[in-house]
Amino acid sequence: MKVATFIETGKMTVTEAPVPEIQKDTDAIIKIVRACVCGSDLWWFRGISKREPNSYTGHEAIGIVETVGNAVTSVKSGDFVIVPFTHGCGKCAACRAGFDGNCTNMEPGGNAGYQGEYLRFTNADWALIKIPGQPSDYSDDVLNSLLTLADVMATGYHAAKTAEVKAGNTVVVMGDGAVGLCGVIGAKLLGATRIIAMSRHADRQALAKEFGATDIVAERGDEAVEKVMALTNGAGVDAVLECVGTEQSVETAVNVCRPGAVIGRVGVPQKTEMNTNALFWKNIGLRGGIASVTTYDKELLLDAVLTEKINPGKVFTKRFNLDDIQAAYEAMDKREAIKSLVIVSE
Ligand SMILES: [Zn+2]
Ligand SMILES: [Zn+2]
């Protein structure tokens, strides 16, 4: 089979590999239909973080169940499924509390290789999400939206959920990548009435507005804080979705909060330390982390996509075949695509 493989900084290729096999009764083998490139993949692609050369890549997909282990009963061969980057068991304390992204029974190594023809997926019984019917039953747009439920849409929703967004709230969304844009959708789903998106790029501003943003702030740092304060008559906002992860972004998030506001962060922290004293002086809550993909998909996101209440698949602005994986990464690296779609099979 073909699988996307990382060679070195800035270089991807497609290699031949044996089709993976069931190793544990809780596994499933998935035939991938569509996959994509994640903003977080760019860190190692750009050499900002380390990645093992010759490792398989990708962690978001939709596909068809090929075979299942003996302990897997919720899906069977031929089922169409969302293939999340998380592998919740559904039984541990974390999963039961709705934090399946932190499942304590997660197996190491099961989180790559989704940009390939076949994948061995661990904890398949609970973590996979069955989609009614087959890919051919859905439009291209809906297939793309279903794909976002493997990561970005669930992650954007997690930012809104952990920021405790409530009906009638005014919120700021930091970050105009695919996750930030999905955060706008998440905030709207939770009833925010004023959604201020921070974005400097015309194409992303337009999509943020389409997804429900009411205001756009193009400034950064202190200027951005001033602008948000002006928009809220000096009050600050009820919640912030922090979808970047840089120190400046977290600092701006703290500064636009009203006293008692909550920040939900899904931007992976790029610095090891953080001074939390500023939070104390304004009673600000800081939460967030790895998204609860399966929990949210089963709870509301799959239904919202199937009824076309939300259309997060619009974040895919360029499409590639698996063979053109290098171009798929480059398009995101050069900001020519908000998110690159990778067609693996039909
Ligand atoms: Zn991702
Ligand atoms: Zn678990």
Short mmCIF file of C-alpha atoms and ligand atoms in Angstrom, two decimals:
data_model
loop_
_atom_site.label_atom_id
_atom_site.label_comp_id
_atom_site.label_asym_id
_atom_site.label_seq_id
_atom_site.Cartn_x
_atom_site.Cartn_y
_atom_site.Cartn_z
CA MET A 1 0.00 0.00 0.00
CA LYS A 2 0.97 3.66 -0.34
CA VAL A 3 1.59 5.82 2.73
CA ALA A 4 2.82 9.41 3.15
CA THR A 5 6.25 9.45 4.77
CA PHE A 6 8.34 12.19 6.33
CA ILE A 7 11.89 12.27 4.94
CA GLU A 8 13.46 15.43 6.37
CA THR A 9 12.53 19.06 7.07
CA GLY A 10 10.43 20.32 4.15
CA LYS A 11 10.40 16.94 2.42
CA MET A 12 7.55 14.40 2.19
CA THR A 13 7.21 11.39 -0.07
CA VAL A 14 4.89 8.42 -0.65
CA THR A 15 6.40 5.00 0.10
CA GLU A 16 5.25 1.40 -0.34
CA ALA A 17 4.52 -0.40 2.92
CA PRO A 18 2.83 -3.67 3.91
CA VAL A 19 -0.90 -3.36 4.67
CA PRO A 20 -1.17 -3.24 8.49
CA GLU A 21 -2.73 -6.18 10.33
CA ILE A 22 -4.84 -6.57 13.46
CA GLN A 23 -2.49 -6.86 16.45
CA LYS A 24 -4.96 -6.71 19.35
CA ASP A 25 -8.64 -7.68 19.57
CA THR A 26 -9.44 -4.00 20.13
CA ASP A 27 -7.95 -2.95 16.74
CA ALA A 28 -9.59 -2.26 13.42
CA ILE A 29 -8.00 -1.92 9.98
CA ILE A 30 -9.40 1.05 8.09
CA LYS A 31 -9.30 1.66 4.33
CA ILE A 32 -8.80 5.42 4.15
CA VAL A 33 -11.08 7.41 1.84
CA ARG A 34 -10.03 11.00 2.59
CA ALA A 35 -7.30 12.43 4.81
CA CYS A 36 -5.78 15.88 5.27
CA VAL A 37 -2.85 17.91 6.51
CA CYS A 38 -3.05 19.50 9.98
CA GLY A 39 -1.64 22.84 11.11
CA SER A 40 0.28 20.88 13.74
CA ASP A 41 1.98 18.84 10.97
CA LEU A 42 3.67 22.06 9.84
CA TRP A 43 5.78 22.24 12.99
CA TRP A 44 7.89 19.23 12.10
CA PHE A 45 7.55 19.92 8.35
CA ARG A 46 9.17 23.31 9.04
CA GLY A 47 11.71 21.80 11.43
CA ILE A 48 10.37 23.67 14.48
CA SER A 49 9.76 20.35 16.24
CA LYS A 50 11.58 17.03 15.75
CA ARG A 51 10.18 14.06 13.90
CA GLU A 52 11.73 10.67 13.21
CA PRO A 53 12.83 10.43 9.53
CA ASN A 54 10.91 7.79 7.51
CA SER A 55 7.92 7.95 9.87
CA TYR A 56 4.37 7.71 8.50
CA THR A 57 2.25 10.85 8.79
CA GLY A 58 -1.31 12.09 9.16
CA HIS A 59 -3.82 11.84 12.00
CA GLU A 60 -7.19 12.82 10.52
CA ALA A 61 -9.32 10.71 8.16
CA ILE A 62 -12.61 9.17 7.12
CA GLY A 63 -12.65 5.62 5.81
CA ILE A 64 -14.23 2.19 5.52
CA VAL A 65 -13.73 -0.53 8.12
CA GLU A 66 -11.81 -3.36 6.46
CA THR A 67 -11.52 -5.84 9.34
CA VAL A 68 -12.02 -5.74 13.11
CA GLY A 69 -10.52 -7.53 16.11
CA ASN A 70 -12.63 -9.96 18.16
CA ALA A 71 -13.47 -7.38 20.85
CA VAL A 72 -14.83 -4.84 18.38
CA THR A 73 -18.62 -5.08 18.08
CA SER A 74 -19.81 -1.50 17.47
CA VAL A 75 -18.54 -1.40 13.89
CA LYS A 76 -18.08 -4.10 11.28
CA SER A 77 -16.40 -4.64 7.93
CA GLY A 78 -17.85 -2.25 5.33
CA ASP A 79 -18.97 0.47 7.77
CA PHE A 80 -18.20 4.09 6.90
CA VAL A 81 -16.48 5.82 9.84
CA ILE A 82 -14.82 8.97 11.14
CA VAL A 83 -11.24 8.09 12.10
CA PRO A 84 -10.30 10.50 14.93
CA PHE A 85 -6.77 11.29 16.06
CA THR A 86 -7.84 10.28 19.56
CA HIS A 87 -8.28 6.66 20.65
CA GLY A 88 -10.59 6.72 23.66
CA CYS A 89 -11.48 3.40 25.30
CA GLY A 90 -14.80 4.78 26.56
CA LYS A 91 -14.27 3.10 29.94
CA CYS A 92 -11.50 4.86 31.88
CA ALA A 93 -12.09 7.81 34.22
CA ALA A 94 -10.97 10.33 31.59
CA CYS A 95 -13.26 8.93 28.87
CA ARG A 96 -16.22 8.67 31.25
CA ALA A 97 -15.74 12.31 32.26
CA GLY A 98 -15.83 13.34 28.59
CA PHE A 99 -12.10 13.77 28.06
CA ASP A 100 -11.39 10.93 25.66
CA GLY A 101 -8.43 12.89 24.23
CA ASN A 102 -6.73 12.05 27.52
CA CYS A 103 -7.78 8.36 27.61
CA THR A 104 -5.51 6.56 30.05
CA ASN A 105 -5.69 3.36 28.00
CA MET A 106 -4.40 4.99 24.83
CA GLU A 107 -1.67 3.01 23.12
CA PRO A 108 1.56 4.66 22.04
CA GLY A 109 2.28 4.78 18.35
CA GLY A 110 -1.29 4.46 17.11
CA ASN A 111 -1.49 8.07 16.08
CA ALA A 112 0.14 8.35 12.66
CA GLY A 113 -0.15 6.99 9.15
CA TYR A 114 -3.64 8.29 8.39
CA GLN A 115 -2.29 9.81 5.13
CA GLY A 116 -2.10 6.33 3.63
CA GLU A 117 -4.25 3.65 2.03
CA TYR A 118 -4.75 1.51 5.15
CA LEU A 119 -4.43 2.20 8.87
CA ARG A 120 -4.34 0.12 12.03
CA PHE A 121 -6.63 1.93 14.48
CA THR A 122 -6.44 1.13 18.21
CA ASN A 123 -9.36 1.17 20.71
CA ALA A 124 -11.65 0.90 17.68
CA ASP A 125 -14.80 -0.24 19.46
CA TRP A 126 -15.51 3.06 21.21
CA ALA A 127 -13.32 5.63 19.46
CA LEU A 128 -14.50 5.18 15.85
CA ILE A 129 -17.68 7.01 14.91
CA LYS A 130 -20.01 5.22 12.52
CA ILE A 131 -21.47 7.39 9.73
CA PRO A 132 -24.79 6.19 8.26
CA GLY A 133 -24.53 4.79 4.70
CA GLN A 134 -21.54 4.94 2.41
CA PRO A 135 -19.35 7.76 1.02
CA SER A 136 -21.28 7.66 -2.27
CA ASP A 137 -24.43 8.73 -0.37
CA TYR A 138 -22.89 12.14 0.40
CA SER A 139 -21.98 15.27 -1.52
CA ASP A 140 -18.36 16.33 -1.79
CA ASP A 141 -19.03 19.17 0.69
CA VAL A 142 -20.56 16.88 3.32
CA LEU A 143 -17.68 14.39 2.95
CA ASN A 144 -15.26 17.24 3.68
CA SER A 145 -17.27 18.31 6.70
CA LEU A 146 -17.30 14.72 7.98
CA LEU A 147 -13.51 14.67 7.63
CA THR A 148 -13.19 17.72 9.91
CA LEU A 149 -14.83 15.66 12.67
CA ALA A 150 -11.60 13.63 12.93
CA ASP A 151 -9.85 16.63 14.48
CA VAL A 152 -10.28 20.33 13.56
CA MET A 153 -14.00 20.78 14.09
CA ALA A 154 -13.88 18.82 17.36
CA THR A 155 -10.80 20.80 18.43
CA GLY A 156 -12.43 24.14 17.62
CA TYR A 157 -15.51 23.05 19.55
CA HIS A 158 -13.27 22.00 22.45
CA ALA A 159 -11.87 25.54 22.62
CA ALA A 160 -15.41 26.92 22.92
CA LYS A 161 -16.50 24.23 25.37
CA THR A 162 -13.51 24.61 27.70
CA ALA A 163 -13.87 28.42 27.50
CA GLU A 164 -17.37 27.73 28.91
CA VAL A 165 -19.10 29.76 26.18
CA LYS A 166 -22.73 30.38 27.08
CA ALA A 167 -25.79 31.74 25.25
CA GLY A 168 -25.54 35.48 24.73
CA ASN A 169 -21.77 35.64 25.31
CA THR A 170 -19.29 37.91 23.59
CA VAL A 171 -16.19 35.92 22.66
CA VAL A 172 -12.84 36.41 20.97
CA VAL A 173 -11.35 33.70 18.75
CA MET A 174 -7.56 33.93 18.47
CA GLY A 175 -6.11 32.28 15.38
CA ASP A 176 -7.50 32.10 11.86
CA GLY A 177 -6.21 28.66 10.91
CA ALA A 178 -8.68 25.83 10.32
CA VAL A 179 -9.01 25.23 14.09
CA GLY A 180 -9.72 28.89 14.87
CA LEU A 181 -12.30 29.02 12.07
CA CYS A 182 -13.95 25.89 13.47
CA GLY A 183 -13.79 27.60 16.89
CA VAL A 184 -16.07 30.28 15.46
CA ILE A 185 -18.55 27.54 14.54
CA GLY A 186 -18.15 26.02 18.02
CA ALA A 187 -18.80 29.34 19.76
CA LYS A 188 -21.90 29.85 17.65
CA LEU A 189 -23.17 26.33 18.42
CA LEU A 190 -22.90 27.17 22.13
CA GLY A 191 -24.94 30.34 21.65
CA ALA A 192 -22.38 33.16 21.55
CA THR A 193 -24.05 36.19 20.00
CA ARG A 194 -20.98 38.31 19.39
CA ILE A 195 -17.95 36.54 17.96
CA ILE A 196 -14.83 38.62 17.37
CA ALA A 197 -12.39 36.79 15.09
CA MET A 198 -8.76 37.85 15.04
CA SER A 199 -7.52 37.50 11.48
CA ARG A 200 -5.23 39.35 9.12
CA HIS A 201 -6.00 37.44 5.92
CA ALA A 202 -8.90 38.39 3.64
CA ASP A 203 -9.82 34.81 2.66
CA ARG A 204 -9.88 33.68 6.30
CA GLN A 205 -11.81 36.77 7.42
CA ALA A 206 -14.46 35.97 4.82
CA LEU A 207 -14.76 32.37 5.99
CA ALA A 208 -14.87 33.45 9.66
CA LYS A 209 -17.81 35.70 8.81
CA GLU A 210 -19.52 32.92 6.89
CA PHE A 211 -19.09 30.66 9.95
CA GLY A 212 -20.66 33.24 12.30
CA ALA A 213 -18.07 35.88 13.25
CA THR A 214 -19.71 39.27 13.82
CA ASP A 215 -16.51 41.35 14.01
CA ILE A 216 -12.97 41.03 12.66
CA VAL A 217 -9.87 42.38 14.37
CA ALA A 218 -6.80 42.41 12.13
CA GLU A 219 -4.42 44.00 14.66
CA ARG A 220 -2.10 42.07 16.98
CA GLY A 221 -0.74 42.53 20.49
CA ASP A 222 -1.59 45.77 22.31
CA GLU A 223 -3.41 47.19 19.28
CA ALA A 224 -5.65 44.12 19.17
CA VAL A 225 -6.44 44.51 22.88
CA GLU A 226 -7.38 48.17 22.36
CA LYS A 227 -9.63 47.27 19.46
CA VAL A 228 -11.46 44.55 21.43
CA MET A 229 -11.86 46.88 24.40
CA ALA A 230 -13.33 49.54 22.09
CA LEU A 231 -15.73 46.97 20.60
CA THR A 232 -16.93 45.96 24.07
CA ASN A 233 -17.18 49.49 25.53
CA GLY A 234 -14.17 48.82 27.71
CA ALA A 235 -15.67 45.73 29.34
CA GLY A 236 -13.65 42.93 27.77
CA VAL A 237 -15.09 39.61 26.62
CA ASP A 238 -16.78 36.70 28.42
CA ALA A 239 -14.62 33.99 26.86
CA VAL A 240 -11.57 33.57 24.63
CA LEU A 241 -10.83 30.65 22.31
CA GLU A 242 -7.04 30.53 22.08
CA CYS A 243 -6.21 28.56 18.91
CA VAL A 244 -2.60 29.63 18.31
CA GLY A 245 -0.37 28.59 21.21
CA THR A 246 2.25 31.34 21.09
CA GLU A 247 3.10 33.39 24.17
CA GLN A 248 1.81 36.58 22.53
CA SER A 249 -1.51 34.94 21.74
CA VAL A 250 -2.04 33.74 25.33
CA GLU A 251 -1.03 37.18 26.63
CA THR A 252 -3.49 38.92 24.30
CA ALA A 253 -6.16 36.42 25.38
CA VAL A 254 -5.64 37.36 29.04
CA ASN A 255 -5.73 41.08 28.25
CA VAL A 256 -9.04 41.02 26.36
CA CYS A 257 -10.85 39.11 29.15
CA ARG A 258 -13.35 40.77 31.43
CA PRO A 259 -12.80 39.85 35.10
CA GLY A 260 -13.96 36.27 35.66
CA ALA A 261 -13.75 35.27 31.99
CA VAL A 262 -12.47 31.86 30.87
CA ILE A 263 -9.86 31.09 28.22
CA GLY A 264 -10.13 27.78 26.37
CA ARG A 265 -6.83 26.93 24.73
CA VAL A 266 -6.28 24.37 22.02
CA GLY A 267 -3.18 25.95 20.50
CA VAL A 268 -0.41 23.64 21.71
CA PRO A 269 1.82 25.76 24.00
CA GLN A 270 5.08 26.61 22.26
CA LYS A 271 6.78 27.70 25.46
CA THR A 272 7.32 25.44 28.45
CA GLU A 273 6.57 28.05 31.10
CA MET A 274 3.89 30.61 31.63
CA ASN A 275 3.47 33.34 34.21
CA THR A 276 -0.02 32.79 35.60
CA ASN A 277 -0.10 35.77 37.97
CA ALA A 278 -2.07 37.92 35.50
CA LEU A 279 -4.87 35.34 35.72
CA PHE A 280 -5.11 35.82 39.49
CA TRP A 281 -5.57 39.58 39.38
CA LYS A 282 -8.57 39.32 37.06
CA ASN A 283 -10.05 36.02 38.31
CA ILE A 284 -9.48 34.54 34.85
CA GLY A 285 -9.87 30.82 34.25
CA LEU A 286 -7.48 29.02 31.90
CA ARG A 287 -8.49 25.61 30.55
CA GLY A 288 -8.14 23.56 27.41
CA GLY A 289 -6.00 20.78 26.02
CA ILE A 290 -6.49 17.81 23.72
CA ALA A 291 -9.98 17.67 22.24
CA SER A 292 -12.61 15.08 23.18
CA VAL A 293 -13.19 14.08 19.57
CA THR A 294 -15.36 10.98 19.93
CA THR A 295 -17.42 12.48 22.76
CA TYR A 296 -18.32 15.63 20.78
CA ASP A 297 -18.88 13.79 17.49
CA LYS A 298 -21.34 11.40 19.11
CA GLU A 299 -22.94 14.11 21.24
CA LEU A 300 -23.70 16.69 18.55
CA LEU A 301 -21.15 17.31 15.80
CA LEU A 302 -21.99 14.34 13.53
CA ASP A 303 -25.65 15.28 13.65
CA ALA A 304 -24.87 18.96 12.99
CA VAL A 305 -22.89 17.98 9.86
CA LEU A 306 -25.44 15.45 8.58
CA THR A 307 -28.26 18.00 8.90
CA GLU A 308 -25.95 20.62 7.30
CA LYS A 309 -26.46 22.93 10.26
CA ILE A 310 -22.68 23.45 10.08
CA ASN A 311 -20.34 23.23 7.06
CA PRO A 312 -16.82 23.10 8.52
CA GLY A 313 -15.52 21.32 5.39
CA LYS A 314 -15.17 24.76 3.80
CA VAL A 315 -11.76 25.01 5.52
CA PHE A 316 -10.43 22.73 2.76
CA THR A 317 -9.46 25.23 0.10
CA LYS A 318 -7.15 22.95 -1.92
CA ARG A 319 -7.30 19.26 -2.82
CA PHE A 320 -4.55 16.80 -3.68
CA ASN A 321 -4.14 13.11 -4.43
CA LEU A 322 -2.05 11.05 -2.02
CA ASP A 323 0.74 10.92 -4.64
CA ASP A 324 1.01 14.73 -4.43
CA ILE A 325 1.55 14.79 -0.67
CA GLN A 326 4.56 17.13 -0.94
CA ALA A 327 2.40 19.75 -2.70
CA ALA A 328 -0.33 19.31 -0.06
CA TYR A 329 2.12 20.21 2.70
CA GLU A 330 3.70 23.05 0.73
CA ALA A 331 0.33 24.67 0.03
CA MET A 332 -0.30 24.94 3.77
CA ASP A 333 3.26 25.89 4.56
CA LYS A 334 3.06 28.79 2.09
CA ARG A 335 -0.44 29.71 3.33
CA GLU A 336 -1.87 29.09 -0.15
CA ALA A 337 -4.41 26.73 1.42
CA ILE A 338 -6.24 27.13 4.72
CA LYS A 339 -6.25 23.32 4.92
CA SER A 340 -5.15 20.74 2.36
CA LEU A 341 -7.50 17.87 1.53
CA VAL A 342 -5.89 14.56 0.52
CA ILE A 343 -8.00 12.20 -1.60
CA VAL A 344 -6.85 8.63 -0.95
CA SER A 345 -9.59 6.48 -2.53
CA GLU A 346 -13.14 6.95 -3.84
ZN ZN B 1 -4.75 17.66 13.49
ZN ZN B 2 -10.30 5.81 28.05
#
